[in-house]
Short mmCIF file of C-alpha atoms and ligand atoms in Angstrom, two decimals:
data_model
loop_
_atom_site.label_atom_id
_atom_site.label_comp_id
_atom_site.label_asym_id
_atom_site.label_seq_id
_atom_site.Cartn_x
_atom_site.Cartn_y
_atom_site.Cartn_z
CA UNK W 1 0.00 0.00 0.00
CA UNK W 2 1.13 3.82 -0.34
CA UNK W 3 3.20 4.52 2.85
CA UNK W 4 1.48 7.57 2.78
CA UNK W 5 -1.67 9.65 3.16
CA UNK W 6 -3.18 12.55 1.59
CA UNK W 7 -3.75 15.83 2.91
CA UNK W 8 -4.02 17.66 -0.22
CA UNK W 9 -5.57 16.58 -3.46
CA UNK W 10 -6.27 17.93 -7.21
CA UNK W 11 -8.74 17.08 -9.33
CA UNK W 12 -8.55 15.28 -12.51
CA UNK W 13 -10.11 16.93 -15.88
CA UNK W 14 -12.52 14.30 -17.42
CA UNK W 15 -13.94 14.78 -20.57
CA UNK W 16 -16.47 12.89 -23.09
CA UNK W 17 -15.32 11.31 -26.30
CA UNK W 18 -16.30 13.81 -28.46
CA UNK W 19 -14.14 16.61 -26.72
CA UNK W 20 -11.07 14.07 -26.62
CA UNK W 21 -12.07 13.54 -30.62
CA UNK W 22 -11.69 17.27 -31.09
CA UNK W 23 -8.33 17.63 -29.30
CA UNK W 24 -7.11 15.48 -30.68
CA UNK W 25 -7.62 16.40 -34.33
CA UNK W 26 -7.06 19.75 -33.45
CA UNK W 27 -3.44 18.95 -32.34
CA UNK W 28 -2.50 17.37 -35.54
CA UNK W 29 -2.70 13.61 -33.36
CA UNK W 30 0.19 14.60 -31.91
CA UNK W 31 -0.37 14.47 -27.54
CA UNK W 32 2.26 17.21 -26.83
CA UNK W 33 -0.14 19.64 -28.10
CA UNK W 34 -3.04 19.13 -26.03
CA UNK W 35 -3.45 21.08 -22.83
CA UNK W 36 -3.25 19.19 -19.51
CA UNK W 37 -6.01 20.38 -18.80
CA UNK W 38 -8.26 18.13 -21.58
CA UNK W 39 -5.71 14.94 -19.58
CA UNK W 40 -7.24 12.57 -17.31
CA UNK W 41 -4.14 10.51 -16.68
CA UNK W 42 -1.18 12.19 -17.63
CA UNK W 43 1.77 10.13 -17.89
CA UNK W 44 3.89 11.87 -20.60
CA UNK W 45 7.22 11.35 -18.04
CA UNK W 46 8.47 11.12 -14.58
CA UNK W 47 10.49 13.94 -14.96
CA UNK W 48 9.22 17.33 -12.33
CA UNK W 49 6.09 15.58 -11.96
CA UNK W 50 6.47 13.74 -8.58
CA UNK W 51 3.83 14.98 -5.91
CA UNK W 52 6.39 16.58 -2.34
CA UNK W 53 5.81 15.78 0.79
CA UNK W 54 4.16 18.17 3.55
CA UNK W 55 7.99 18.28 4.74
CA UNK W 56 9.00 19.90 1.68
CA UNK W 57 6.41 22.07 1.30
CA UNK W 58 7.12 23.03 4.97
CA UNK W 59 10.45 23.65 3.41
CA UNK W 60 10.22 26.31 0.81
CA UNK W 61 8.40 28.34 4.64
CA UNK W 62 12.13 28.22 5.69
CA UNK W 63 13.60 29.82 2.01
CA UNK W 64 16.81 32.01 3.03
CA UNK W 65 16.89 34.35 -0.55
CA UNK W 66 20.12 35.38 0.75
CA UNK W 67 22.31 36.29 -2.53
CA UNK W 68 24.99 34.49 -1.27
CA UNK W 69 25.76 32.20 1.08
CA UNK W 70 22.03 31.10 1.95
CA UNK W 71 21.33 28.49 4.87
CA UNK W 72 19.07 26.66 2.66
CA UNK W 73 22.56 25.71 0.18
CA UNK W 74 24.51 24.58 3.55
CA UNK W 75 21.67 21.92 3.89
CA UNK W 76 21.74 20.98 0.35
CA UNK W 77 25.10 20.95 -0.07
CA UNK W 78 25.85 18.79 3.99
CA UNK W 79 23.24 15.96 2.18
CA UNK W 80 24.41 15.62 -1.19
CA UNK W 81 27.93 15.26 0.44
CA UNK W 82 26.30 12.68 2.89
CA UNK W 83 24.21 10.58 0.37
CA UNK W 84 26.84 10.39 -2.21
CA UNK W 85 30.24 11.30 -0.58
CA UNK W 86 31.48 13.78 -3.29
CA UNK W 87 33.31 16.84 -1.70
CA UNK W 88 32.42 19.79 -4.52
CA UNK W 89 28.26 20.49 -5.13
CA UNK W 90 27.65 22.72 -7.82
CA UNK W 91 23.69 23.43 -7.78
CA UNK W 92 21.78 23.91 -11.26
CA UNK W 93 18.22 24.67 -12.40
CA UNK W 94 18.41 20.91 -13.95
CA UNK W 95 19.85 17.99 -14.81
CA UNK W 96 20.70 19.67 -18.85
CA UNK W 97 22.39 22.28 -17.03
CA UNK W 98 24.93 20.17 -14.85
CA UNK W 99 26.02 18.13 -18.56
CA UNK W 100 26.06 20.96 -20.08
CA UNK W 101 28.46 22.29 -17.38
CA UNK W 102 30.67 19.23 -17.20
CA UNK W 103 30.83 18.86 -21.18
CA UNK W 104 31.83 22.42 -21.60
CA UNK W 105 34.43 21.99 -19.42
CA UNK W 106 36.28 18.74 -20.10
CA UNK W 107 35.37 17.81 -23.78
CA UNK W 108 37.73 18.44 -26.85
CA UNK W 109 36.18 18.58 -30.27
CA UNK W 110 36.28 14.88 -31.40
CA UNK W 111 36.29 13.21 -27.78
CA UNK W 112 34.57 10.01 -27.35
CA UNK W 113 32.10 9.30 -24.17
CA UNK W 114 31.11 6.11 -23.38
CA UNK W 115 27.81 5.72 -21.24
CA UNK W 116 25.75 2.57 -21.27
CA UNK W 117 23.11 4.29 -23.25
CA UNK W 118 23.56 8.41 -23.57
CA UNK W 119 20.00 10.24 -22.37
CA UNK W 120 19.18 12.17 -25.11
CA UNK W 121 20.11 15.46 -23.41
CA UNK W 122 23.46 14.00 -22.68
CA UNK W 123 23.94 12.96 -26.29
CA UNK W 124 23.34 16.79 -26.98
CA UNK W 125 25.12 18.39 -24.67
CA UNK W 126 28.52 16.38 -26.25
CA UNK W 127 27.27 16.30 -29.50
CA UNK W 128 27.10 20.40 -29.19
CA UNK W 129 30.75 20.44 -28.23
CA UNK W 130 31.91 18.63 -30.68
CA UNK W 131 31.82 15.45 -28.77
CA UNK W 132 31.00 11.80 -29.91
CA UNK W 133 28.31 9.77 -27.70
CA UNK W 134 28.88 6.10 -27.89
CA UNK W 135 26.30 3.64 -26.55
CA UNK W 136 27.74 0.74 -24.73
CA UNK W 137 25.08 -0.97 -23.27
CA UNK W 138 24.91 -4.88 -23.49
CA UNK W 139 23.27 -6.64 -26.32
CA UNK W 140 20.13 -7.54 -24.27
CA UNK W 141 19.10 -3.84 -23.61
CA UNK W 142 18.28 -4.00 -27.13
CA UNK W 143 15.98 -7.36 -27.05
CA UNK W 144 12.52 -6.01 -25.74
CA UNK W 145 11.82 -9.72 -24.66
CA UNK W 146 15.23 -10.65 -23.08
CA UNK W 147 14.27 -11.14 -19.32
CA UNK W 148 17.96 -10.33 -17.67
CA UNK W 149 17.87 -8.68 -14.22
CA UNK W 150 20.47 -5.81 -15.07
CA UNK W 151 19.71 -4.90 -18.73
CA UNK W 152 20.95 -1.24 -18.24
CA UNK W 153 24.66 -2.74 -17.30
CA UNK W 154 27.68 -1.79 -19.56
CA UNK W 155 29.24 -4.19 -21.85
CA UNK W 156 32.95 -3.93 -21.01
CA UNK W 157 34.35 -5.49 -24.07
CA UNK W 158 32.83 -2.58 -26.03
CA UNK W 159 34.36 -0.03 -23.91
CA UNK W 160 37.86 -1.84 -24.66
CA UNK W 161 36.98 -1.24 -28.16
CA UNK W 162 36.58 2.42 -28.02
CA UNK W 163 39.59 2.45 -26.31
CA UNK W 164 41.13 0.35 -29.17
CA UNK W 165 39.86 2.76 -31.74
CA UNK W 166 40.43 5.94 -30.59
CA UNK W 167 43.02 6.04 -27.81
CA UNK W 168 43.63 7.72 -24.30
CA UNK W 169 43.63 10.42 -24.75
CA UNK W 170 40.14 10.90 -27.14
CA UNK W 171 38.13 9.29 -23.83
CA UNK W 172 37.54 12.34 -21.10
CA UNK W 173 35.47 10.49 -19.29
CA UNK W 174 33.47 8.00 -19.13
CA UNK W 175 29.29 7.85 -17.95
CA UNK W 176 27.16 5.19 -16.49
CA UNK W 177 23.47 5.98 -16.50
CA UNK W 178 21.68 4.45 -13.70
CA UNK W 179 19.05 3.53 -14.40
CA UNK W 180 19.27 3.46 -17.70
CA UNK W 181 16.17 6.13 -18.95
CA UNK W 182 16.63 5.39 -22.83
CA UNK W 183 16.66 1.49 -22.17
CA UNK W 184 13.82 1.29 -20.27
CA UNK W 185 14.43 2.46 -16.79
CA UNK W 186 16.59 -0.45 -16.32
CA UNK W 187 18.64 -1.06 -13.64
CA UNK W 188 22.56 -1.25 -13.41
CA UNK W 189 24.11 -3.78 -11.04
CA UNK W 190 26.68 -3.00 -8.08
CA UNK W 191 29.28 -5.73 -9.71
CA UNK W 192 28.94 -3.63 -13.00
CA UNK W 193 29.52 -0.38 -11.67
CA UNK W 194 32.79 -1.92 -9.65
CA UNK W 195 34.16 -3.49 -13.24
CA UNK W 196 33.32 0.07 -14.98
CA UNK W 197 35.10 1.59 -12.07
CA UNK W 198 38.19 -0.87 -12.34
CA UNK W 199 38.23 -0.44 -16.27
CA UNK W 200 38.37 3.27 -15.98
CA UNK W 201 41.19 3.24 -12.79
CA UNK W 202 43.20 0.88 -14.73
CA UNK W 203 42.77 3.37 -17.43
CA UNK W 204 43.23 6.35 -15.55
CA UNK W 205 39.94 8.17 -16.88
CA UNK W 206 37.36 9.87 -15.01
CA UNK W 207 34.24 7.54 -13.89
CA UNK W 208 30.91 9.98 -13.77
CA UNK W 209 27.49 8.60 -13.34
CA UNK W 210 24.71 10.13 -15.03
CA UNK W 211 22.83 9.44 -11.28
CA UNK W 212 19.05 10.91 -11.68
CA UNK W 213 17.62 7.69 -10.57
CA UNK W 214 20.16 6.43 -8.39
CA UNK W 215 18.05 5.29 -5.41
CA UNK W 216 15.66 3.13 -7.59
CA UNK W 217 18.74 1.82 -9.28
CA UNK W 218 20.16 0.99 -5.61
CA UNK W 219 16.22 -0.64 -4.58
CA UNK W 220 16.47 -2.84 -8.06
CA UNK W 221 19.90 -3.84 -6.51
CA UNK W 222 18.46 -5.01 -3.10
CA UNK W 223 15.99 -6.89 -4.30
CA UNK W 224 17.24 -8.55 -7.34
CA UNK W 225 20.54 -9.70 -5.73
CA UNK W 226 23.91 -7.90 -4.98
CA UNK W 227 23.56 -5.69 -2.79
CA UNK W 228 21.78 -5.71 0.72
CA UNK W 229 21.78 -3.50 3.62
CA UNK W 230 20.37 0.30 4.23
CA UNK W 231 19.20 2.05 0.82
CA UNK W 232 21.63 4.77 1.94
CA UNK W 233 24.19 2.41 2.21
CA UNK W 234 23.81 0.80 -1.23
CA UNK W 235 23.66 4.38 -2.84
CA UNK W 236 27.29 5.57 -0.80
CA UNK W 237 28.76 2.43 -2.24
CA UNK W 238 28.01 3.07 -5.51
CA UNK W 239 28.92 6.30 -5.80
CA UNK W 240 32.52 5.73 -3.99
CA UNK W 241 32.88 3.55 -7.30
CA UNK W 242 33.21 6.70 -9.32
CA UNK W 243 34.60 10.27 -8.97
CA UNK W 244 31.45 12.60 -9.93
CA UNK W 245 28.04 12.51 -10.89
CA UNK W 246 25.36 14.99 -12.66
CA UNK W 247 21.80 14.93 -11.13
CA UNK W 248 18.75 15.99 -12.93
CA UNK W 249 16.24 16.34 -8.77
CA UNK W 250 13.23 16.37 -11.18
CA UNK W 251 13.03 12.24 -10.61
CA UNK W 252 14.90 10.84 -7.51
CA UNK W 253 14.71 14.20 -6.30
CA UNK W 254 11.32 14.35 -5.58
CA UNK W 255 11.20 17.88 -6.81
CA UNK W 256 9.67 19.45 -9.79
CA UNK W 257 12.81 21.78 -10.64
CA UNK W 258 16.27 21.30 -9.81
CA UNK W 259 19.63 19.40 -10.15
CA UNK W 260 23.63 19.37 -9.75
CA UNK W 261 26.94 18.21 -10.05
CA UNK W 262 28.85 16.37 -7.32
CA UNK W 263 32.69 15.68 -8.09
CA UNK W 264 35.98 15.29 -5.79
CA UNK W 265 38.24 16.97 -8.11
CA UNK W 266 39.02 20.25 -6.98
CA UNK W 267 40.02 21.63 -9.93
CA UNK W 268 38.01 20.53 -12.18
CA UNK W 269 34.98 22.06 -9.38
CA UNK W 270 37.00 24.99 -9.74
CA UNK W 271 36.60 25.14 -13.18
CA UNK W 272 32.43 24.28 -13.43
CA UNK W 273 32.07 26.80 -10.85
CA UNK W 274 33.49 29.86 -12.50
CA UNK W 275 31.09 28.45 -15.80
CA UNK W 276 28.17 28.37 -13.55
CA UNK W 277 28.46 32.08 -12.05
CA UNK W 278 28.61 32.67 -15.83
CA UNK W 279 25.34 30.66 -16.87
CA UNK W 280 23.07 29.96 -14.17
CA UNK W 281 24.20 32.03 -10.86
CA UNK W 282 26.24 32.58 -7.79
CA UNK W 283 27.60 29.58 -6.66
CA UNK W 284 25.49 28.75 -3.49
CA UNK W 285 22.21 29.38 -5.53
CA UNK W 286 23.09 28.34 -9.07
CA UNK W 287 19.39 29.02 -10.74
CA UNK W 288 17.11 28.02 -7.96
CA UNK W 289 15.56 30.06 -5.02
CA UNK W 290 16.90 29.43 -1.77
CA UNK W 291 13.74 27.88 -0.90
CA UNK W 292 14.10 25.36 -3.89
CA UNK W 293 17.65 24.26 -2.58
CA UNK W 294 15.71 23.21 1.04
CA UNK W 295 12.99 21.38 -0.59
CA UNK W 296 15.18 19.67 -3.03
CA UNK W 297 17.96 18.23 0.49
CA UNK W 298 14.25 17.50 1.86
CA UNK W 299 13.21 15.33 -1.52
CA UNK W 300 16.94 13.50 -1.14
CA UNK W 301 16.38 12.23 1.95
CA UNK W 302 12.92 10.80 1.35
CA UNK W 303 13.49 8.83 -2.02
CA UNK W 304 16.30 6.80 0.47
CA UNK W 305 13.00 5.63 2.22
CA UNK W 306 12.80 1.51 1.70
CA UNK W 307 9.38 2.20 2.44
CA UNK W 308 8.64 4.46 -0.49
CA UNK W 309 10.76 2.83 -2.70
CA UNK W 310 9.40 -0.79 -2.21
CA UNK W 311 5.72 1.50 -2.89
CA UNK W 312 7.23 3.01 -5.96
CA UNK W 313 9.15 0.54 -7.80
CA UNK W 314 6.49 -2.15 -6.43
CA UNK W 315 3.16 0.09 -8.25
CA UNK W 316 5.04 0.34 -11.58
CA UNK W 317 5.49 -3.86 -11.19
CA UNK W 318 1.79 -4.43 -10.48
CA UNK W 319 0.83 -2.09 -13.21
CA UNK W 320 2.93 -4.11 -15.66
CA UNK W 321 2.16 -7.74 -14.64
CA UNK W 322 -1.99 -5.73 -14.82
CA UNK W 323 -0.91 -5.17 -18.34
CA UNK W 324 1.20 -8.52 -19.26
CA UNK W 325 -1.72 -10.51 -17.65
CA UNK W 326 -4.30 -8.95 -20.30
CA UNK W 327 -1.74 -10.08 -22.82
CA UNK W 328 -0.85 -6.68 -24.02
CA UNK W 329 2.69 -6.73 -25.05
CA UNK W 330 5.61 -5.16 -23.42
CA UNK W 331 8.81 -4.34 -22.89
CA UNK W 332 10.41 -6.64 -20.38
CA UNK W 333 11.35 -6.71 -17.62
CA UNK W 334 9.52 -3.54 -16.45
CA UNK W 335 12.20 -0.88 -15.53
CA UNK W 336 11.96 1.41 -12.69
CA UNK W 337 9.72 4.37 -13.48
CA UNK W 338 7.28 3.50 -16.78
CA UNK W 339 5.95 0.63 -18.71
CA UNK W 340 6.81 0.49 -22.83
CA UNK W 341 3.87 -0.65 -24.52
CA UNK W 342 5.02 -2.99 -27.53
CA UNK W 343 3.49 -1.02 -30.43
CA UNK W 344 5.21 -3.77 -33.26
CA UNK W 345 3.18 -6.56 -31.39
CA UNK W 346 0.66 -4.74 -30.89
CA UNK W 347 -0.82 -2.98 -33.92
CA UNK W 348 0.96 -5.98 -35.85
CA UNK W 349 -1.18 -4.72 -39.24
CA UNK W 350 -0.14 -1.39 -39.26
CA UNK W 351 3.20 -0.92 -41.02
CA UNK W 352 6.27 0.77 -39.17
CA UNK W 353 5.89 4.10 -41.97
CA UNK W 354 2.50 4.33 -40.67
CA UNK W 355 3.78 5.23 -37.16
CA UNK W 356 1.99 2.15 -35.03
CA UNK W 357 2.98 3.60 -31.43
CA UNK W 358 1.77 6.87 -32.36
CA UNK W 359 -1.12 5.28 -33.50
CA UNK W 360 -1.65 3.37 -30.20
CA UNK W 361 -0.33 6.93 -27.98
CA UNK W 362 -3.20 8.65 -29.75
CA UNK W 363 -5.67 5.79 -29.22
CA UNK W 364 -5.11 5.94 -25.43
CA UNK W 365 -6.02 9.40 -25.35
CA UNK W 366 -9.23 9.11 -27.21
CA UNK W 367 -10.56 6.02 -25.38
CA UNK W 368 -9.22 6.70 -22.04
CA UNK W 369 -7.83 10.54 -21.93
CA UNK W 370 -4.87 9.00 -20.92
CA UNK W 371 -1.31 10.75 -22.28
CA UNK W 372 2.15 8.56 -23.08
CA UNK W 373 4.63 9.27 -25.20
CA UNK W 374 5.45 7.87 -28.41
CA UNK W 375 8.95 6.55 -28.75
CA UNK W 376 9.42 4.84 -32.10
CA UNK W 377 9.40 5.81 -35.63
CA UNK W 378 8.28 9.10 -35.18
CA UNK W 379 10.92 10.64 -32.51
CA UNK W 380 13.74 8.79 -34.46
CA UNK W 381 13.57 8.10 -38.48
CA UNK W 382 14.36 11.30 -39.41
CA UNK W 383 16.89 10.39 -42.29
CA UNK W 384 15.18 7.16 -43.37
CA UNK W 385 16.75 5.23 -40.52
CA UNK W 386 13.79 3.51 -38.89
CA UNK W 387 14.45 2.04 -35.19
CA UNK W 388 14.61 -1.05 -34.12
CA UNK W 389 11.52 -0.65 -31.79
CA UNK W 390 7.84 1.64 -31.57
CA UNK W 391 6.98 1.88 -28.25
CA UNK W 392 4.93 3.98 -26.60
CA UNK W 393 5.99 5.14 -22.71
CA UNK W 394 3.91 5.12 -19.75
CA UNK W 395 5.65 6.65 -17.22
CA UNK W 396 4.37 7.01 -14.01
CA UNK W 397 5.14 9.75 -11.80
CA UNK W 398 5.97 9.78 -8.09
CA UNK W 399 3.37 9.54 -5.33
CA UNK W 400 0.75 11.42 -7.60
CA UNK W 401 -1.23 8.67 -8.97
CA UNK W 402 -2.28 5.21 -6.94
CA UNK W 403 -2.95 1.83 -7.79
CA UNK W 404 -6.90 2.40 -8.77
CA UNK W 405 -5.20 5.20 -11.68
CA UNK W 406 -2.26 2.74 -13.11
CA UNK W 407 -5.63 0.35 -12.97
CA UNK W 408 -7.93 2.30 -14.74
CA UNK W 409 -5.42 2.78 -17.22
CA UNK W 410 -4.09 -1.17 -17.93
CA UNK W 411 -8.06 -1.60 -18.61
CA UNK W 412 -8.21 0.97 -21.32
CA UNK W 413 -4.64 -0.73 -22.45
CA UNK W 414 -6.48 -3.92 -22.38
CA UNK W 415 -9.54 -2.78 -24.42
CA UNK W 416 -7.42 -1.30 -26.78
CA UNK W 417 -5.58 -4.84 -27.24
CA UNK W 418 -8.92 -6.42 -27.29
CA UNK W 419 -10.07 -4.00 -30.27
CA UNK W 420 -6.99 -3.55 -31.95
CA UNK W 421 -8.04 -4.60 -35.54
CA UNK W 422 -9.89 -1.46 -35.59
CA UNK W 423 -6.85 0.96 -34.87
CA UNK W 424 -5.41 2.74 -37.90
CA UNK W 425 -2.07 4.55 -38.78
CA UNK W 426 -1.45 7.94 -39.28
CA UNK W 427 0.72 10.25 -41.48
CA UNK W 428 3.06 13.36 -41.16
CA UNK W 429 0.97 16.31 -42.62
CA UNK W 430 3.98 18.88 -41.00
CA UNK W 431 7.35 18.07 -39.48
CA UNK W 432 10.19 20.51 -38.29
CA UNK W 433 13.55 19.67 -39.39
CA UNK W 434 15.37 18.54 -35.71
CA UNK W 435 12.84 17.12 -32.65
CA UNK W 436 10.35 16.46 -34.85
CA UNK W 437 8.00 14.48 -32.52
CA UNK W 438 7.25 17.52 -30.31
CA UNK W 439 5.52 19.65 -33.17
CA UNK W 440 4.71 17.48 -35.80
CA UNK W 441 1.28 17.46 -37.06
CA UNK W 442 -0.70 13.89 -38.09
CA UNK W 443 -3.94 12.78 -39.73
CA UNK W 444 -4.98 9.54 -39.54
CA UNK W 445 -4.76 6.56 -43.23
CA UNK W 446 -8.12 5.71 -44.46
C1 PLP R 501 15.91 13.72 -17.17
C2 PLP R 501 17.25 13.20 -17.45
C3 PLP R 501 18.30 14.06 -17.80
C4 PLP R 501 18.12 15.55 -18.03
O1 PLP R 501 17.59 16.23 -16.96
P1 PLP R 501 16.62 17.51 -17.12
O2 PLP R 501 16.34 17.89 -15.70
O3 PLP R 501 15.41 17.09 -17.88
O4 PLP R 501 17.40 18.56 -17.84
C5 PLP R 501 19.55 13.50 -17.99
N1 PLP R 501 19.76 12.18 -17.88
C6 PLP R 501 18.76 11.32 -17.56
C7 PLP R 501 19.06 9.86 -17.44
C8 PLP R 501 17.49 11.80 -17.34
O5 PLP R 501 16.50 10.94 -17.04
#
């Protein structure tokens, strides 16, 4: 059950079929375009949207706006030092802001970074400085059937091939993204992160985890085998694996703005720190109010709760096995903070140029007012190169919706399945020429 009551609620919009039929046409079938207000369920992402606690509310009372050297950052900066042991912490506005940060500073045009699989912000942020992201996740991440415990873990062998190909020197650093966000929300195991952190000692490069959702990553650890003990302890060892992390607060934060980078290098702080004054602020502020500092140390201690994360990682399980039970097909194992719909196995008859999981995102609005997100043809095949898989996201956000929701919606899911012969595709009517999911406009084949 939620280890938690409610003292404050919202309501949810509901709306008939023929407004959802309207909004959705007016958008151009595209679900980024229709106002949350039209949304019933809105599970678009995880990211800003978790519900805080009364103590963090309580928190942004006790806001010091204090240009510099505001209580509120001592706080912030004593508990990031506590959960993850890093001696420099560099506040941003978010988690784009803390790559973009560390990128600016340590990449050469023509550098390679290694991450199991780069975020997509990631990828931009070293893509913009000239960088080169490689992916070196292992094989399974890319199997949407292969059941392995730790599909976000690296695949050593490919780092040594980087290595091979482009030397030393080319490799300032390399990233480990737990969990892994573009695979799935999968988890990363403790005995990975120690070889990753071995491989990059032995090789004298910087380890930096790309940590946003390290305390679900250090739950998945508990409770699928290699690591036991406190949460908090789990999380410490981890990070003493590697020598810096960026944080985007807007998931395992438990905040809806906010972020940072942790390091131990001093110089290299030094150097982030003179870059942040210039983009985001003073140094004990760095882009958020005081009060936004307090309420984001509050949100850090809270996701280390066994209690909330056995609640949080538990309710996206159950609304999986809801889902896999109804036969609807899925990405498996479910990761840590959505469900992938399988939109290839699902709409089976509608081909991949017809855009199937946008198809099936649009579907779930207009029978259920329910909002994912599309990733398949659509976000990716922008040169012809069609991915591998169309899935559409459900991601669930934290403490906002409970089980009857993620219920509700598996039943919709499971209607659609029932009644997919009916679904049709759709096609591009306007597209922009980079990011073209977010503004394209649709209409459906007939
Ligand atoms: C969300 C996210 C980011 C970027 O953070 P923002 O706060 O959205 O800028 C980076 N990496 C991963 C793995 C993320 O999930």
């Amino acid at each position: 059950m939620e280890p938690f009551k409610i003292k404050t609620v919202e309501t949810i919009p509901f709306t008939t079929r023929a407004e959802r039929e309207a909004a959705l046409a007016e958008s151009g079938y595209n679900v980024f375009s229709i106002p949350a207000r039209l949304v019933t369920i809105d599970l678009l992402t995880d990211s800003g949207t978790s519900a805080m606690s009364d103590q963090q509310w309580a928190a942004l009372m006790v806001g010091d706006e204090s240009y510099a050297g505001s209580d509120n950052y001592y706080r912030f900066e004593e508990t990031v030092r506590r959960i993850t042991g890093y001696e420099h912490v560099i506040p941003t506005h978010q988690g784009r802001v803390a790559e973009n940060l560390l990128f600016t500073t340590v990449l050469k045009e023509g550098d390679h970074v290694p991450n199991n699989i780069h975020f997509d912000t990631t990828q931009a942020n070293i893509e913009h400085n000239g960088g080169v992201a490689v992916n070196c996740v292992i094989d399974e991440a890319y199997d949407p059937i292969a059941d392995v415990p730790f599909k976000g873990n690296m695949d050593v062998a490919k780092l040594d091939k980087v290595l091979a190909d482009v030397g030393r020197d080319r490799i300032p650093l390399v990233m480990l993204t737990i969990t892994n966000n573009s695979g799935g929300g999968q988890p990363v195991s403790l005995e990975n992160a120690r070889e990753v952190s071995q491989w990059c000692r032995r090789h004298s490069i910087p380890f930096i985890y790309d940590a946003c959702r390290f305390a679900e990553n250090a739950y998945f650890n508990k409770v699928r085998g290699g690591a036991d003990g406190a949460i908090s302890d789990i999380v410490r060892e981890f990070f003493s694996l590697a020598d810096g992390c960026t944080v985007s607060a807007k998931k395992d934060g438990l905040v809806n703005m906010g972020g940072f980078v942790a390091l131990n290098n001093h110089e290299l702080a030094t150097q982030i720190t003179n870059m942040l004054i210039l983009i985001e602020g003073f140094p004990t502020y760095g882009g958020l109010a005081g009060r936004d500092l307090e309420a984001m140390a509050q949100g850090l201690e809270e996701v280390l709760d066994e209690r909330y994360l056995a609640h949080r990682i538990g309710q996206v399980q159950q609304f999986g096995q809801r889902l896999t039970d109804a036969g609807v097909p899925l990405v498996l194992p479910v990761g840590g903070h959505a469900v992938y719909l399988d939109a290839k196995r699902f709409l089976p008859h509608i081909p991949q140029e017809q855009f199937p999981a946008q198809a099936l995102t649009c579907a779930l609005y207009l029978e259920g007012g329910i909002r994912g997100c599309e990733i398949g043809g659509l976000m990716f095949a922008m040169h012809g190169d069609w991915p591998e898989l169309e899935l559409v996201r459900l991601a669930v956000p934290r403490r906002v919706y409970t089980r009857s929701h993620l219920d509700y919606v598996a039943d919709i899911c499971a209607k659609l399945y029932r009644e997919r012969d009916s679904l049709r595709g759709l096609r591009i009517t306007y597209e922009a020429t980079v990011l073209r999911h977010f503004t394209a406009r649709l209409e459906p084949v007939v």
